[in-house]
Amino acid sequence: MIEALKTTAFTLGNEVTVSWLQIIYSIVFIFVAWYASRLLAYLIVRKILSKTKISQDTKAIIQRILFFTMLIMVVLSVLSYLGIPLATFAFISGAVAIGFGFGAKNIIENFLSGWILMSERPIRIGDIIEMDGNLGMVIEIGNRSTQIKRNDGAHIVVPNSQVLESRLINWTLHDPYIRTSVRVGVAYGSDVALVKRLLSEVMADHELIQADPQTVVVFEDFGDSALVFDAFFWVSVQSGREMRLVRSDVRFKIEQRFNEHGVVVSFPQRDVHLNVTNADQLFRQPGAQ
């Protein structure tokens, strides 16, 4: 069996002869080296660099560069083992590249877009972005696609070329703070200065609301049934809480503080006017004289 595998599989010119056994060894070596390269790159980045203050997206870039560097070394080692010079692939690689370029245009485009995203970093791993009405966190920027985890837990896989070309909002590009707001309406006749003070106190007492930038309380409008106030405040995405949960906490505290000081949260009111002239016809019983 071994002697049969040592027979010639193909020759290149008059000097290079490749046997079936060499091809089998090369294939096994490539598969083993592929997984070993991924594991080694992961261990170097996650175990060694985890003690440093390098950001997650920088670690992903380093891991990817290490993996492809080791992969190139594997390919060169296989070619050297087979005794095949690189010049042999000059013409073949050109023809293959042209055909591969036409047949896998989207794959190459997404691959290059992924490297652009990782180098220019308009988005980074851990950023909160809004794209096509979806708000979520970037959890991975891969070779072909970017994974976004929405607030409801769903994972969205977006091709890198679409991420690069589309308009998106990066809420945490320069800092980890996101501004949000809570609206409340109080009854007419309420002490507006007291309402503003209570809202400011609620924001100042909340442990997740940032003192800088400062909370802003705005008397927004004279509504149909309420005096409308908006409280704008900043929360760090690194707090680990969703914005809707933070706003819910703020509303609970506002309700409690308003009750303590006798401030009434407004509700819709409607006045019904009856025509007194026709009131007797409205309430007259059937058959009455």
PDB file of C-alpha atoms in Angstrom:
ATOM      1  CA  MET A   1       0.000   0.000   0.000  1.00  0.00           C
ATOM      2  CA  ILE A   2       2.780   2.411   0.961  1.00  0.00           C
ATOM      3  CA  GLU A   3       4.685   1.535  -2.188  1.00  0.00           C
ATOM      4  CA  ALA A   4       1.613   2.315  -4.295  1.00  0.00           C
ATOM      5  CA  LEU A   5       1.252   5.718  -2.640  1.00  0.00           C
ATOM      6  CA  LYS A   6       4.882   6.492  -3.427  1.00  0.00           C
ATOM      7  CA  THR A   7       4.114   6.451  -7.120  1.00  0.00           C
ATOM      8  CA  THR A   8       4.146   9.744  -9.000  1.00  0.00           C
ATOM      9  CA  ALA A   9       0.970  11.799  -8.881  1.00  0.00           C
ATOM     10  CA  PHE A  10       2.125  14.598 -11.192  1.00  0.00           C
ATOM     11  CA  THR A  11       5.278  16.309 -12.360  1.00  0.00           C
ATOM     12  CA  LEU A  12       6.163  19.949 -12.907  1.00  0.00           C
ATOM     13  CA  GLY A  13       8.780  20.326 -15.599  1.00  0.00           C
ATOM     14  CA  ASN A  14      11.673  17.908 -15.546  1.00  0.00           C
ATOM     15  CA  GLU A  15      12.770  18.388 -11.936  1.00  0.00           C
ATOM     16  CA  VAL A  16       9.694  18.408  -9.657  1.00  0.00           C
ATOM     17  CA  THR A  17       7.948  15.098  -9.015  1.00  0.00           C
ATOM     18  CA  VAL A  18       5.148  14.830  -6.463  1.00  0.00           C
ATOM     19  CA  SER A  19       3.904  11.483  -5.156  1.00  0.00           C
ATOM     20  CA  TRP A  20       0.493  10.563  -3.773  1.00  0.00           C
ATOM     21  CA  LEU A  21       1.992  10.054  -0.312  1.00  0.00           C
ATOM     22  CA  GLN A  22       3.369  13.597  -0.317  1.00  0.00           C
ATOM     23  CA  ILE A  23      -0.052  14.946  -1.269  1.00  0.00           C
ATOM     24  CA  ILE A  24      -1.737  13.048   1.599  1.00  0.00           C
ATOM     25  CA  TYR A  25       0.879  14.264   4.086  1.00  0.00           C
ATOM     26  CA  SER A  26       0.436  17.830   2.839  1.00  0.00           C
ATOM     27  CA  ILE A  27      -3.367  17.736   3.156  1.00  0.00           C
ATOM     28  CA  VAL A  28      -3.195  16.330   6.693  1.00  0.00           C
ATOM     29  CA  PHE A  29      -0.565  18.895   7.636  1.00  0.00           C
ATOM     30  CA  ILE A  30      -2.683  21.763   6.263  1.00  0.00           C
ATOM     31  CA  PHE A  31      -5.779  20.698   8.233  1.00  0.00           C
ATOM     32  CA  VAL A  32      -3.828  20.226  11.458  1.00  0.00           C
ATOM     33  CA  ALA A  33      -1.919  23.466  10.985  1.00  0.00           C
ATOM     34  CA  TRP A  34      -5.153  25.350  10.207  1.00  0.00           C
ATOM     35  CA  TYR A  35      -6.756  24.430  13.529  1.00  0.00           C
ATOM     36  CA  ALA A  36      -3.465  24.805  15.393  1.00  0.00           C
ATOM     37  CA  SER A  37      -3.019  28.310  13.965  1.00  0.00           C
ATOM     38  CA  ARG A  38      -6.516  29.351  15.051  1.00  0.00           C
ATOM     39  CA  LEU A  39      -5.966  27.921  18.527  1.00  0.00           C
ATOM     40  CA  LEU A  40      -2.523  29.487  18.899  1.00  0.00           C
ATOM     41  CA  ALA A  41      -3.729  32.910  17.746  1.00  0.00           C
ATOM     42  CA  TYR A  42      -6.660  32.671  20.167  1.00  0.00           C
ATOM     43  CA  LEU A  43      -4.434  31.678  23.094  1.00  0.00           C
ATOM     44  CA  ILE A  44      -1.934  34.461  22.405  1.00  0.00           C
ATOM     45  CA  VAL A  45      -4.630  37.138  22.245  1.00  0.00           C
ATOM     46  CA  ARG A  46      -7.079  35.919  24.884  1.00  0.00           C
ATOM     47  CA  LYS A  47      -4.628  34.580  27.447  1.00  0.00           C
ATOM     48  CA  ILE A  48      -1.530  36.750  27.098  1.00  0.00           C
ATOM     49  CA  LEU A  49      -3.032  40.044  25.910  1.00  0.00           C
ATOM     50  CA  SER A  50      -6.031  39.767  28.237  1.00  0.00           C
ATOM     51  CA  LYS A  51      -3.892  41.231  31.030  1.00  0.00           C
ATOM     52  CA  THR A  52      -3.249  44.396  29.036  1.00  0.00           C
ATOM     53  CA  LYS A  53      -5.561  47.364  28.444  1.00  0.00           C
ATOM     54  CA  ILE A  54      -5.849  46.704  24.708  1.00  0.00           C
ATOM     55  CA  SER A  55      -9.409  47.134  23.408  1.00  0.00           C
ATOM     56  CA  GLN A  56     -11.443  44.188  22.118  1.00  0.00           C
ATOM     57  CA  ASP A  57     -11.351  45.294  18.483  1.00  0.00           C
ATOM     58  CA  THR A  58      -7.550  45.706  18.616  1.00  0.00           C
ATOM     59  CA  LYS A  59      -7.274  42.195  20.027  1.00  0.00           C
ATOM     60  CA  ALA A  60      -9.444  40.930  17.167  1.00  0.00           C
ATOM     61  CA  ILE A  61      -7.126  42.607  14.622  1.00  0.00           C
ATOM     62  CA  ILE A  62      -4.038  41.079  16.249  1.00  0.00           C
ATOM     63  CA  GLN A  63      -5.665  37.646  16.345  1.00  0.00           C
ATOM     64  CA  ARG A  64      -6.606  37.841  12.691  1.00  0.00           C
ATOM     65  CA  ILE A  65      -3.125  39.009  11.615  1.00  0.00           C
ATOM     66  CA  LEU A  66      -1.467  36.220  13.609  1.00  0.00           C
ATOM     67  CA  PHE A  67      -3.772  33.617  12.093  1.00  0.00           C
ATOM     68  CA  PHE A  68      -3.197  34.675   8.479  1.00  0.00           C
ATOM     69  CA  THR A  69       0.569  35.039   9.059  1.00  0.00           C
ATOM     70  CA  MET A  70       0.785  31.480  10.376  1.00  0.00           C
ATOM     71  CA  LEU A  71      -1.456  30.292   7.533  1.00  0.00           C
ATOM     72  CA  ILE A  72       0.899  31.810   4.948  1.00  0.00           C
ATOM     73  CA  MET A  73       3.827  30.113   6.671  1.00  0.00           C
ATOM     74  CA  VAL A  74       1.949  26.800   6.485  1.00  0.00           C
ATOM     75  CA  VAL A  75       1.346  27.179   2.740  1.00  0.00           C
ATOM     76  CA  LEU A  76       4.989  28.087   2.113  1.00  0.00           C
ATOM     77  CA  SER A  77       6.098  25.091   4.192  1.00  0.00           C
ATOM     78  CA  VAL A  78       3.904  22.739   2.167  1.00  0.00           C
ATOM     79  CA  LEU A  79       5.208  24.099  -1.124  1.00  0.00           C
ATOM     80  CA  SER A  80       8.767  23.723   0.140  1.00  0.00           C
ATOM     81  CA  TYR A  81       8.064  20.135   1.234  1.00  0.00           C
ATOM     82  CA  LEU A  82       6.633  19.293  -2.175  1.00  0.00           C
ATOM     83  CA  GLY A  83       9.569  21.000  -3.857  1.00  0.00           C
ATOM     84  CA  ILE A  84       7.309  23.297  -5.879  1.00  0.00           C
ATOM     85  CA  PRO A  85       8.823  26.754  -6.563  1.00  0.00           C
ATOM     86  CA  LEU A  86       6.561  29.799  -6.251  1.00  0.00           C
ATOM     87  CA  ALA A  87       7.361  30.856  -9.808  1.00  0.00           C
ATOM     88  CA  THR A  88       5.400  27.828 -10.998  1.00  0.00           C
ATOM     89  CA  PHE A  89       2.171  29.428  -9.797  1.00  0.00           C
ATOM     90  CA  ALA A  90       2.750  32.786 -11.444  1.00  0.00           C
ATOM     91  CA  PHE A  91       0.599  32.094 -14.505  1.00  0.00           C
ATOM     92  CA  ILE A  92      -1.844  29.719 -12.786  1.00  0.00           C
ATOM     93  CA  SER A  93      -2.488  32.066  -9.859  1.00  0.00           C
ATOM     94  CA  GLY A  94      -3.222  34.938 -12.244  1.00  0.00           C
ATOM     95  CA  ALA A  95      -5.830  32.942 -14.135  1.00  0.00           C
ATOM     96  CA  VAL A  96      -7.343  31.570 -10.934  1.00  0.00           C
ATOM     97  CA  ALA A  97      -7.478  35.051  -9.396  1.00  0.00           C
ATOM     98  CA  ILE A  98      -9.387  36.421 -12.401  1.00  0.00           C
ATOM     99  CA  GLY A  99     -11.905  33.578 -12.347  1.00  0.00           C
ATOM    100  CA  PHE A 100     -12.243  33.697  -8.584  1.00  0.00           C
ATOM    101  CA  GLY A 101     -12.719  37.451  -8.702  1.00  0.00           C
ATOM    102  CA  PHE A 102     -15.696  37.181 -11.069  1.00  0.00           C
ATOM    103  CA  GLY A 103     -17.236  34.207  -9.291  1.00  0.00           C
ATOM    104  CA  ALA A 104     -16.803  35.409  -5.719  1.00  0.00           C
ATOM    105  CA  LYS A 105     -17.139  39.168  -6.076  1.00  0.00           C
ATOM    106  CA  ASN A 106     -19.363  39.553  -3.006  1.00  0.00           C
ATOM    107  CA  ILE A 107     -17.135  37.380  -0.840  1.00  0.00           C
ATOM    108  CA  ILE A 108     -14.027  39.386  -1.742  1.00  0.00           C
ATOM    109  CA  GLU A 109     -15.899  42.663  -1.290  1.00  0.00           C
ATOM    110  CA  ASN A 110     -17.103  41.664   2.173  1.00  0.00           C
ATOM    111  CA  PHE A 111     -13.643  40.363   3.090  1.00  0.00           C
ATOM    112  CA  LEU A 112     -11.940  43.635   2.129  1.00  0.00           C
ATOM    113  CA  SER A 113     -14.712  45.634   3.817  1.00  0.00           C
ATOM    114  CA  GLY A 114     -14.075  43.695   7.021  1.00  0.00           C
ATOM    115  CA  TRP A 115     -10.417  44.681   6.993  1.00  0.00           C
ATOM    116  CA  ILE A 116     -11.361  48.308   6.321  1.00  0.00           C
ATOM    117  CA  LEU A 117     -13.781  48.269   9.249  1.00  0.00           C
ATOM    118  CA  MET A 118     -11.099  46.848  11.523  1.00  0.00           C
ATOM    119  CA  SER A 119      -8.430  49.315  10.365  1.00  0.00           C
ATOM    120  CA  GLU A 120     -10.439  52.560  10.128  1.00  0.00           C
ATOM    121  CA  ARG A 121     -12.686  51.529  13.059  1.00  0.00           C
ATOM    122  CA  PRO A 122     -15.869  53.510  12.344  1.00  0.00           C
ATOM    123  CA  ILE A 123     -17.413  50.827  14.537  1.00  0.00           C
ATOM    124  CA  ARG A 124     -15.722  48.710  17.181  1.00  0.00           C
ATOM    125  CA  ILE A 125     -16.570  45.625  19.158  1.00  0.00           C
ATOM    126  CA  GLY A 126     -18.774  46.725  22.033  1.00  0.00           C
ATOM    127  CA  ASP A 127     -20.111  49.851  20.284  1.00  0.00           C
ATOM    128  CA  ILE A 128     -23.829  50.631  20.415  1.00  0.00           C
ATOM    129  CA  ILE A 129     -25.010  51.333  16.882  1.00  0.00           C
ATOM    130  CA  GLU A 130     -28.321  51.981  15.162  1.00  0.00           C
ATOM    131  CA  MET A 131     -28.725  50.651  11.624  1.00  0.00           C
ATOM    132  CA  ASP A 132     -31.919  50.379   9.575  1.00  0.00           C
ATOM    133  CA  GLY A 133     -34.003  50.978  12.688  1.00  0.00           C
ATOM    134  CA  ASN A 134     -32.192  48.270  14.678  1.00  0.00           C
ATOM    135  CA  LEU A 135     -30.381  49.289  17.855  1.00  0.00           C
ATOM    136  CA  GLY A 136     -27.809  46.915  19.285  1.00  0.00           C
ATOM    137  CA  MET A 137     -24.232  46.149  20.270  1.00  0.00           C
ATOM    138  CA  VAL A 138     -21.463  45.063  17.898  1.00  0.00           C
ATOM    139  CA  ILE A 139     -20.206  41.722  19.194  1.00  0.00           C
ATOM    140  CA  GLU A 140     -18.015  40.558  16.292  1.00  0.00           C
ATOM    141  CA  ILE A 141     -16.490  41.896  13.073  1.00  0.00           C
ATOM    142  CA  GLY A 142     -15.599  38.846  11.017  1.00  0.00           C
ATOM    143  CA  ASN A 143     -14.026  38.264   7.624  1.00  0.00           C
ATOM    144  CA  ARG A 144     -17.387  38.235   5.852  1.00  0.00           C
ATOM    145  CA  SER A 145     -19.975  39.763   8.162  1.00  0.00           C
ATOM    146  CA  THR A 146     -20.582  41.790  11.308  1.00  0.00           C
ATOM    147  CA  GLN A 147     -22.719  40.445  14.139  1.00  0.00           C
ATOM    148  CA  ILE A 148     -24.970  42.838  16.051  1.00  0.00           C
ATOM    149  CA  LYS A 149     -26.871  41.853  19.183  1.00  0.00           C
ATOM    150  CA  ARG A 150     -30.141  43.770  19.452  1.00  0.00           C
ATOM    151  CA  ASN A 151     -31.608  44.897  22.764  1.00  0.00           C
ATOM    152  CA  ASP A 152     -34.179  42.100  22.585  1.00  0.00           C
ATOM    153  CA  GLY A 153     -31.404  39.491  22.376  1.00  0.00           C
ATOM    154  CA  ALA A 154     -31.699  38.759  18.636  1.00  0.00           C
ATOM    155  CA  HIS A 155     -28.455  38.497  16.673  1.00  0.00           C
ATOM    156  CA  ILE A 156     -28.298  40.247  13.306  1.00  0.00           C
ATOM    157  CA  VAL A 157     -25.681  39.196  10.758  1.00  0.00           C
ATOM    158  CA  VAL A 158     -24.910  42.030   8.328  1.00  0.00           C
ATOM    159  CA  PRO A 159     -22.446  41.724   5.395  1.00  0.00           C
ATOM    160  CA  ASN A 160     -19.418  43.932   5.947  1.00  0.00           C
ATOM    161  CA  SER A 161     -19.925  45.784   2.667  1.00  0.00           C
ATOM    162  CA  GLN A 162     -23.413  46.896   3.770  1.00  0.00           C
ATOM    163  CA  VAL A 163     -22.081  48.101   7.113  1.00  0.00           C
ATOM    164  CA  LEU A 164     -19.376  50.089   5.358  1.00  0.00           C
ATOM    165  CA  GLU A 165     -21.665  51.648   2.756  1.00  0.00           C
ATOM    166  CA  SER A 166     -24.821  52.291   4.783  1.00  0.00           C
ATOM    167  CA  ARG A 167     -25.621  55.209   7.044  1.00  0.00           C
ATOM    168  CA  LEU A 168     -25.547  54.157  10.656  1.00  0.00           C
ATOM    169  CA  ILE A 169     -25.470  55.890  14.023  1.00  0.00           C
ATOM    170  CA  ASN A 170     -22.633  54.985  16.358  1.00  0.00           C
ATOM    171  CA  TRP A 171     -23.731  56.106  19.815  1.00  0.00           C
ATOM    172  CA  THR A 172     -20.369  55.280  21.424  1.00  0.00           C
ATOM    173  CA  LEU A 173     -17.784  56.219  18.801  1.00  0.00           C
ATOM    174  CA  HIS A 174     -15.910  58.784  20.913  1.00  0.00           C
ATOM    175  CA  ASP A 175     -17.220  58.084  24.428  1.00  0.00           C
ATOM    176  CA  PRO A 176     -19.367  55.449  26.174  1.00  0.00           C
ATOM    177  CA  TYR A 177     -22.187  57.839  27.123  1.00  0.00           C
ATOM    178  CA  ILE A 178     -25.693  57.770  25.663  1.00  0.00           C
ATOM    179  CA  ARG A 179     -28.251  60.512  26.202  1.00  0.00           C
ATOM    180  CA  THR A 180     -31.832  59.538  26.865  1.00  0.00           C
ATOM    181  CA  SER A 181     -34.863  61.260  28.369  1.00  0.00           C
ATOM    182  CA  VAL A 182     -38.008  60.793  30.435  1.00  0.00           C
ATOM    183  CA  ARG A 183     -41.183  62.833  29.827  1.00  0.00           C
ATOM    184  CA  VAL A 184     -43.750  63.562  32.507  1.00  0.00           C
ATOM    185  CA  GLY A 185     -46.864  65.714  32.585  1.00  0.00           C
ATOM    186  CA  VAL A 186     -48.145  67.398  35.751  1.00  0.00           C
ATOM    187  CA  ALA A 187     -51.527  68.959  36.434  1.00  0.00           C
ATOM    188  CA  TYR A 188     -52.181  72.624  35.711  1.00  0.00           C
ATOM    189  CA  GLY A 189     -51.647  74.705  38.829  1.00  0.00           C
ATOM    190  CA  SER A 190     -48.623  72.685  39.964  1.00  0.00           C
ATOM    191  CA  ASP A 191     -45.539  74.484  41.278  1.00  0.00           C
ATOM    192  CA  VAL A 192     -43.291  74.282  38.227  1.00  0.00           C
ATOM    193  CA  ALA A 193     -40.195  75.283  40.205  1.00  0.00           C
ATOM    194  CA  LEU A 194     -40.871  72.408  42.622  1.00  0.00           C
ATOM    195  CA  VAL A 195     -41.361  69.998  39.710  1.00  0.00           C
ATOM    196  CA  LYS A 196     -38.022  71.000  38.210  1.00  0.00           C
ATOM    197  CA  ARG A 197     -36.262  70.598  41.569  1.00  0.00           C
ATOM    198  CA  LEU A 198     -37.770  67.167  42.196  1.00  0.00           C
ATOM    199  CA  LEU A 199     -36.807  65.919  38.740  1.00  0.00           C
ATOM    200  CA  SER A 200     -33.250  67.182  39.210  1.00  0.00           C
ATOM    201  CA  GLU A 201     -33.023  65.451  42.583  1.00  0.00           C
ATOM    202  CA  VAL A 202     -34.241  62.160  41.143  1.00  0.00           C
ATOM    203  CA  MET A 203     -31.581  62.296  38.426  1.00  0.00           C
ATOM    204  CA  ALA A 204     -28.860  63.216  40.914  1.00  0.00           C
ATOM    205  CA  ASP A 205     -29.774  60.329  43.241  1.00  0.00           C
ATOM    206  CA  HIS A 206     -29.699  57.647  40.544  1.00  0.00           C
ATOM    207  CA  GLU A 207     -26.412  55.731  40.659  1.00  0.00           C
ATOM    208  CA  LEU A 208     -26.201  55.136  36.878  1.00  0.00           C
ATOM    209  CA  ILE A 209     -26.919  58.691  35.685  1.00  0.00           C
ATOM    210  CA  GLN A 210     -23.789  60.708  34.990  1.00  0.00           C
ATOM    211  CA  ALA A 211     -23.147  63.966  36.822  1.00  0.00           C
ATOM    212  CA  ASP A 212     -21.105  65.172  33.823  1.00  0.00           C
ATOM    213  CA  PRO A 213     -22.647  65.864  31.323  1.00  0.00           C
ATOM    214  CA  GLN A 214     -25.192  67.449  33.627  1.00  0.00           C
ATOM    215  CA  THR A 215     -28.884  66.529  33.647  1.00  0.00           C
ATOM    216  CA  VAL A 216     -31.130  69.087  31.946  1.00  0.00           C
ATOM    217  CA  VAL A 217     -34.810  69.569  32.875  1.00  0.00           C
ATOM    218  CA  VAL A 218     -36.862  71.324  30.179  1.00  0.00           C
ATOM    219  CA  PHE A 219     -40.367  72.790  30.512  1.00  0.00           C
ATOM    220  CA  GLU A 220     -41.377  71.453  27.125  1.00  0.00           C
ATOM    221  CA  ASP A 221     -44.962  72.598  26.519  1.00  0.00           C
ATOM    222  CA  PHE A 222     -48.387  73.609  27.768  1.00  0.00           C
ATOM    223  CA  GLY A 223     -50.274  70.463  26.821  1.00  0.00           C
ATOM    224  CA  ASP A 224     -53.986  69.920  26.473  1.00  0.00           C
ATOM    225  CA  SER A 225     -54.244  68.402  29.935  1.00  0.00           C
ATOM    226  CA  ALA A 226     -50.771  68.779  31.422  1.00  0.00           C
ATOM    227  CA  LEU A 227     -47.661  70.862  31.883  1.00  0.00           C
ATOM    228  CA  VAL A 228     -45.084  68.800  29.996  1.00  0.00           C
ATOM    229  CA  PHE A 229     -41.532  68.388  31.331  1.00  0.00           C
ATOM    230  CA  ASP A 230     -38.610  66.523  29.732  1.00  0.00           C
ATOM    231  CA  ALA A 231     -35.594  65.382  31.750  1.00  0.00           C
ATOM    232  CA  PHE A 232     -32.496  64.698  29.623  1.00  0.00           C
ATOM    233  CA  PHE A 233     -29.682  62.672  31.205  1.00  0.00           C
ATOM    234  CA  TRP A 234     -26.618  60.624  30.252  1.00  0.00           C
ATOM    235  CA  VAL A 235     -25.914  56.976  31.018  1.00  0.00           C
ATOM    236  CA  SER A 236     -22.770  54.967  30.325  1.00  0.00           C
ATOM    237  CA  VAL A 237     -23.253  51.837  28.205  1.00  0.00           C
ATOM    238  CA  GLN A 238     -20.588  50.197  30.351  1.00  0.00           C
ATOM    239  CA  SER A 239     -23.067  50.144  33.237  1.00  0.00           C
ATOM    240  CA  GLY A 240     -24.570  46.936  31.860  1.00  0.00           C
ATOM    241  CA  ARG A 241     -28.178  48.145  32.045  1.00  0.00           C
ATOM    242  CA  GLU A 242     -30.517  48.685  29.114  1.00  0.00           C
ATOM    243  CA  MET A 243     -31.764  52.215  28.575  1.00  0.00           C
ATOM    244  CA  ARG A 244     -35.402  51.219  28.976  1.00  0.00           C
ATOM    245  CA  LEU A 245     -34.644  49.711  32.405  1.00  0.00           C
ATOM    246  CA  VAL A 246     -32.859  52.878  33.483  1.00  0.00           C
ATOM    247  CA  ARG A 247     -35.813  54.986  32.302  1.00  0.00           C
ATOM    248  CA  SER A 248     -38.164  52.647  34.166  1.00  0.00           C
ATOM    249  CA  ASP A 249     -36.193  53.147  37.391  1.00  0.00           C
ATOM    250  CA  VAL A 250     -36.344  56.911  36.905  1.00  0.00           C
ATOM    251  CA  ARG A 251     -40.133  56.852  36.408  1.00  0.00           C
ATOM    252  CA  PHE A 252     -40.608  54.816  39.603  1.00  0.00           C
ATOM    253  CA  LYS A 253     -38.540  57.341  41.558  1.00  0.00           C
ATOM    254  CA  ILE A 254     -40.378  60.295  40.000  1.00  0.00           C
ATOM    255  CA  GLU A 255     -43.746  58.813  40.943  1.00  0.00           C
ATOM    256  CA  GLN A 256     -42.562  58.236  44.509  1.00  0.00           C
ATOM    257  CA  ARG A 257     -41.068  61.723  44.879  1.00  0.00           C
ATOM    258  CA  PHE A 258     -44.145  63.414  43.410  1.00  0.00           C
ATOM    259  CA  ASN A 259     -46.423  61.571  45.850  1.00  0.00           C
ATOM    260  CA  GLU A 260     -44.272  62.680  48.771  1.00  0.00           C
ATOM    261  CA  HIS A 261     -44.613  66.355  47.770  1.00  0.00           C
ATOM    262  CA  GLY A 262     -48.209  66.318  46.553  1.00  0.00           C
ATOM    263  CA  VAL A 263     -47.444  66.828  42.881  1.00  0.00           C
ATOM    264  CA  VAL A 264     -50.173  65.304  40.710  1.00  0.00           C
ATOM    265  CA  VAL A 265     -49.277  63.515  37.480  1.00  0.00           C
ATOM    266  CA  SER A 266     -51.784  64.726  34.945  1.00  0.00           C
ATOM    267  CA  PHE A 267     -54.300  62.613  33.080  1.00  0.00           C
ATOM    268  CA  PRO A 268     -56.610  63.489  30.146  1.00  0.00           C
ATOM    269  CA  GLN A 269     -59.715  65.431  31.161  1.00  0.00           C
ATOM    270  CA  ARG A 270     -62.832  66.103  29.123  1.00  0.00           C
ATOM    271  CA  ASP A 271     -65.747  68.464  29.885  1.00  0.00           C
ATOM    272  CA  VAL A 272     -69.246  67.455  28.748  1.00  0.00           C
ATOM    273  CA  HIS A 273     -71.765  70.288  28.202  1.00  0.00           C
ATOM    274  CA  LEU A 274     -75.509  69.603  28.001  1.00  0.00           C
ATOM    275  CA  ASN A 275     -78.064  71.834  26.369  1.00  0.00           C
ATOM    276  CA  VAL A 276     -80.411  72.721  29.250  1.00  0.00           C
ATOM    277  CA  THR A 277     -83.255  73.527  26.849  1.00  0.00           C
ATOM    278  CA  ASN A 278     -83.369  69.958  25.594  1.00  0.00           C
ATOM    279  CA  ALA A 279     -82.532  68.332  28.931  1.00  0.00           C
ATOM    280  CA  ASP A 280     -86.190  67.447  29.633  1.00  0.00           C
ATOM    281  CA  GLN A 281     -86.429  65.608  26.299  1.00  0.00           C
ATOM    282  CA  LEU A 282     -83.157  63.759  27.018  1.00  0.00           C
ATOM    283  CA  PHE A 283     -84.303  62.334  30.366  1.00  0.00           C
ATOM    284  CA  ARG A 284     -88.043  61.987  29.563  1.00  0.00           C
ATOM    285  CA  GLN A 285     -89.208  58.430  30.005  1.00  0.00           C
ATOM    286  CA  PRO A 286     -91.086  56.700  27.178  1.00  0.00           C
ATOM    287  CA  GLY A 287     -94.825  57.129  27.550  1.00  0.00           C
ATOM    288  CA  ALA A 288     -94.532  60.001  30.041  1.00  0.00           C
ATOM    289  CA  GLN A 289     -97.142  62.839  29.672  1.00  0.00           C
TER     290      GLN A 289
END
